[in-house]
Short mmCIF file of C-alpha atoms in Angstrom, two decimals:
data_model
loop_
_atom_site.label_atom_id
_atom_site.label_comp_id
_atom_site.label_asym_id
_atom_site.label_seq_id
_atom_site.Cartn_x
_atom_site.Cartn_y
_atom_site.Cartn_z
CA MET F 21 29.54 -5.15 -13.10
CA ALA F 22 27.16 -7.11 -9.81
CA ARG F 23 25.32 -5.49 -7.57
CA GLU F 24 25.98 -4.03 -4.71
CA ARG F 25 24.19 -6.20 -1.61
CA ALA F 26 21.57 -4.56 -0.31
CA THR F 27 20.53 -3.70 3.31
CA ALA F 28 17.56 -2.43 3.65
CA LEU F 29 14.50 -3.69 2.58
CA LEU F 30 11.49 -1.26 1.63
CA LEU F 31 8.21 -3.22 1.08
CA ASP F 32 5.02 -2.04 -0.10
CA LEU F 33 1.49 -2.66 1.87
CA ASP F 34 -1.69 -2.95 -0.05
CA GLY F 35 -1.36 -6.53 -2.15
CA VAL F 36 2.41 -7.55 -0.02
CA LEU F 37 2.31 -6.54 3.63
CA ARG F 38 -1.59 -5.98 3.89
CA ARG F 39 -4.56 -7.77 2.49
CA PHE F 40 -8.26 -6.90 2.00
CA ASP F 41 -11.06 -9.18 0.98
CA PRO F 42 -13.28 -8.77 -1.95
CA ALA F 43 -16.18 -10.24 -0.81
CA VAL F 44 -16.41 -7.40 1.91
CA ALA F 45 -17.08 -4.93 -1.36
CA ALA F 46 -18.66 -7.17 -2.72
CA GLY F 47 -21.26 -7.64 -0.19
CA VAL F 48 -22.08 -3.44 0.20
CA GLU F 49 -21.96 -3.68 -3.29
CA ARG F 50 -25.15 -6.16 -2.65
CA GLU F 51 -27.43 -5.28 -0.06
CA TYR F 52 -27.37 -1.38 -1.37
CA GLY F 53 -28.18 -2.62 -5.18
CA LEU F 54 -24.85 -1.47 -6.31
CA ALA F 55 -22.99 -3.32 -9.14
CA ASP F 56 -20.25 -5.66 -8.75
CA GLY F 57 -17.14 -3.86 -8.41
CA VAL F 58 -18.45 -0.02 -8.61
CA LEU F 59 -17.10 1.32 -5.35
CA SER F 60 -13.48 0.56 -6.14
CA GLU F 61 -14.13 1.81 -9.49
CA ILE F 62 -15.64 5.39 -8.41
CA ALA F 63 -12.26 5.74 -6.05
CA MET F 64 -9.41 4.50 -8.36
CA GLN F 65 -10.54 6.80 -10.81
CA TRP F 66 -7.14 9.27 -11.10
CA GLY F 67 -8.50 12.63 -11.10
CA ARG F 68 -10.61 11.73 -7.64
CA LEU F 69 -7.61 9.36 -6.40
CA GLN F 70 -4.09 11.89 -6.96
CA PRO F 71 -5.12 14.50 -5.10
CA VAL F 72 -6.21 12.30 -1.82
CA LEU F 73 -2.59 10.23 -2.61
CA THR F 74 -0.59 13.63 -2.64
CA GLY F 75 -2.46 15.28 0.74
CA GLN F 76 -4.23 17.91 -1.17
CA VAL F 77 -7.44 16.24 0.01
CA SER F 78 -8.32 14.03 3.33
CA HIS F 79 -9.50 10.32 3.33
CA ALA F 80 -12.75 11.71 4.40
CA ASP F 81 -13.07 14.53 1.17
CA TRP F 82 -11.83 11.06 -0.82
CA MET F 83 -14.94 9.05 0.06
CA SER F 84 -17.40 11.90 0.49
CA SER F 85 -16.48 12.25 -3.45
CA VAL F 86 -16.96 8.44 -3.74
CA ALA F 87 -20.36 9.45 -2.21
CA GLU F 88 -21.61 11.81 -4.76
CA ALA F 89 -21.05 9.95 -7.10
CA LEU F 90 -22.68 7.24 -6.11
CA ALA F 91 -25.93 8.99 -5.06
CA GLU F 92 -27.94 7.68 -8.19
CA PRO F 93 -27.95 4.44 -8.09
CA ALA F 94 -27.25 3.82 -5.01
CA GLY F 95 -31.17 5.12 -4.45
CA GLY F 96 -29.74 8.49 -2.87
CA PRO F 97 -27.63 11.03 -1.01
CA ASP F 98 -28.08 9.17 2.28
CA ARG F 99 -27.94 5.82 1.11
CA ALA F 100 -24.84 6.00 -0.80
CA ARG F 101 -23.21 7.59 2.06
CA SER F 102 -24.12 4.76 4.58
CA ALA F 103 -22.67 2.37 1.23
CA VAL F 104 -19.49 4.08 1.69
CA GLN F 105 -18.86 4.18 5.89
CA GLN F 106 -20.23 0.64 5.76
CA TRP F 107 -17.31 0.06 2.98
CA GLN F 108 -14.89 1.97 4.58
CA ARG F 109 -15.37 -0.34 7.70
CA TYR F 110 -13.37 -2.51 7.01
CA ARG F 111 -9.25 -1.83 6.81
CA GLY F 112 -8.16 -4.86 5.66
CA GLU F 113 -5.94 -8.01 7.15
CA VAL F 114 -2.40 -8.04 7.76
CA ASP F 115 -0.82 -11.01 6.03
CA THR F 116 0.99 -12.80 8.61
CA GLU F 117 3.22 -14.61 6.99
CA VAL F 118 4.89 -11.81 5.65
CA LEU F 119 4.85 -10.05 9.31
CA ASP F 120 7.03 -12.69 10.60
CA PHE F 121 9.08 -12.40 7.46
CA VAL F 122 9.43 -8.53 8.65
CA ARG F 123 10.19 -9.47 11.83
CA GLU F 124 13.12 -11.80 11.02
CA VAL F 125 14.19 -9.42 8.80
CA ARG F 126 15.04 -6.89 11.35
CA ALA F 127 16.29 -9.24 14.35
CA ALA F 128 18.84 -9.20 11.44
CA GLY F 129 20.12 -6.20 11.51
CA VAL F 130 18.00 -5.08 8.02
CA ARG F 131 16.05 -1.80 8.48
CA VAL F 132 12.65 -1.73 7.01
CA GLY F 133 10.45 0.97 5.60
CA LEU F 134 7.30 0.46 4.55
CA ALA F 135 6.72 2.70 0.98
CA THR F 136 2.79 3.42 -0.23
CA ASN F 137 0.88 4.89 -2.07
CA ALA F 138 -1.75 6.41 1.16
CA THR F 139 -4.22 8.76 2.55
CA ASP F 140 -3.80 10.60 5.99
CA LEU F 141 -5.98 7.50 7.16
CA LEU F 142 -2.45 5.13 7.44
CA ASP F 143 -1.55 5.87 10.66
CA ALA F 144 -5.29 4.96 11.73
CA ASP F 145 -4.70 2.11 9.70
CA LEU F 146 -1.17 0.89 10.80
CA THR F 147 -2.94 1.11 14.68
CA THR F 148 -5.66 -0.60 14.04
CA LEU F 149 -3.75 -3.21 12.27
CA GLY F 150 -1.02 -3.49 15.06
CA LEU F 151 1.86 -2.48 13.12
CA VAL F 152 3.02 0.87 14.79
CA GLY F 153 6.47 -0.10 15.94
CA GLU F 154 6.90 -3.57 13.46
CA LEU F 155 8.65 -0.90 10.96
CA ASP F 156 11.32 1.05 10.40
CA VAL F 157 10.06 3.74 8.56
CA VAL F 158 6.84 4.70 7.08
CA VAL F 159 7.18 6.73 3.85
CA ASN F 160 3.11 8.06 2.60
CA SER F 161 2.73 9.10 -0.18
CA SER F 162 0.02 12.03 1.34
CA ALA F 163 2.47 13.08 3.85
CA LEU F 164 5.48 13.27 1.65
CA GLY F 165 3.53 15.04 -1.16
CA VAL F 166 4.85 12.84 -3.69
CA HIS F 167 3.47 9.47 -4.45
CA LYS F 168 5.10 6.05 -6.43
CA PRO F 169 6.30 5.79 -9.67
CA ALA F 170 8.51 9.42 -9.20
CA PRO F 171 11.46 9.26 -8.56
CA GLU F 172 11.51 11.95 -5.74
CA TYR F 173 9.16 9.61 -3.70
CA PHE F 174 12.16 6.69 -3.74
CA GLN F 175 14.85 9.28 -2.62
CA ALA F 176 12.61 10.33 -0.14
CA ALA F 177 12.74 6.79 1.04
CA CYS F 178 16.30 6.17 0.46
CA GLN F 179 16.84 8.98 3.06
CA ALA F 180 14.11 7.39 4.97
CA LEU F 181 15.76 4.62 5.43
CA ALA F 182 19.24 6.22 5.79
CA THR F 183 21.03 4.21 3.01
CA PRO F 184 21.83 4.81 -0.10
CA PRO F 185 19.39 3.92 -3.50
CA ALA F 186 21.99 0.52 -4.78
CA ARG F 187 21.59 -1.36 -1.03
CA VAL F 188 18.07 -0.90 -0.77
CA LEU F 189 15.72 -3.80 -2.16
CA PHE F 190 12.05 -2.53 -2.69
CA VAL F 191 9.17 -4.80 -3.69
CA ASP F 192 5.84 -4.05 -4.28
CA ASP F 193 2.99 -5.69 -6.52
CA GLU F 194 2.98 -3.88 -9.20
CA ASP F 195 5.17 -3.61 -12.56
CA TRP F 196 4.74 0.63 -12.87
CA ALA F 197 6.11 0.69 -8.74
CA VAL F 198 9.00 -2.23 -9.79
CA ARG F 199 9.96 -0.20 -12.86
CA GLY F 200 9.88 3.30 -11.06
CA ALA F 201 11.76 2.08 -8.41
CA ARG F 202 14.50 0.69 -10.80
CA SER F 203 15.22 3.32 -12.53
CA ALA F 204 15.27 5.33 -9.77
CA GLY F 205 18.31 2.74 -8.93
CA LEU F 206 16.76 0.30 -6.22
CA SER F 207 17.01 -3.12 -6.88
CA ALA F 208 13.10 -4.56 -7.37
CA HIS F 209 11.11 -6.74 -7.02
CA ARG F 210 7.82 -7.77 -8.40
CA TRP F 211 5.67 -9.77 -5.13
CA GLY F 212 3.97 -12.98 -6.24
CA GLY F 213 2.75 -14.20 -3.35
CA HIS F 214 5.44 -16.18 0.03
CA ALA F 215 6.93 -18.17 -2.47
CA ASP F 216 9.14 -15.64 -3.31
CA LEU F 217 10.48 -14.50 0.40
CA ARG F 218 12.74 -17.65 -0.11
CA TYR F 219 14.69 -15.46 -2.91
CA LEU F 220 14.43 -12.56 -0.65
CA ARG F 221 16.36 -14.25 1.95
CA ALA F 222 18.65 -14.77 -0.43
CA ALA F 223 18.74 -11.17 -2.25
CA LEU F 224 19.16 -9.93 1.77
CA ASN F 225 21.78 -12.80 2.16
CA TYR F 226 21.34 -12.19 6.45
#
């Protein structure tokens, strides 16, 4: 049986609408004598990351824990804190081609939501990136208390869009998130880059 046509779009933030230049973190690591990739490696350790994505700890507390873990390799707690602060000042860049697509889709009457595993810094980031008002809804895991790919996350996202799951098209750059969305009854597409926009336009059929 054919799926219902999607009437709403749900987009991931990092890796789809926002991108980070890896040279920024690499430059901080070189400056402070840290191993390549160590900032992200420590920050993304699941035991450290999961609490901040579900709102149990703040973004600031999360970064403090990263600095503590880096104290020895950075040459002391002050240098570690300085390295983390310098790294965190960079909040990424908007993918302007994806943003143009979002605007085009919304102008055609399709509701668009942001579905992201994020911290309590998300609202400030959206302001910094100039994205306030560019989306109909924002579903932040840390505000919700549950993160992708949990079915409860996708249920809440569909409710925020006021659209049943079968009518929502979800786009993410991670396989596990795409699988979770499909399990929750959404259509889902793994983002591979700008060439995918043609497919998404066809799927939304606007």
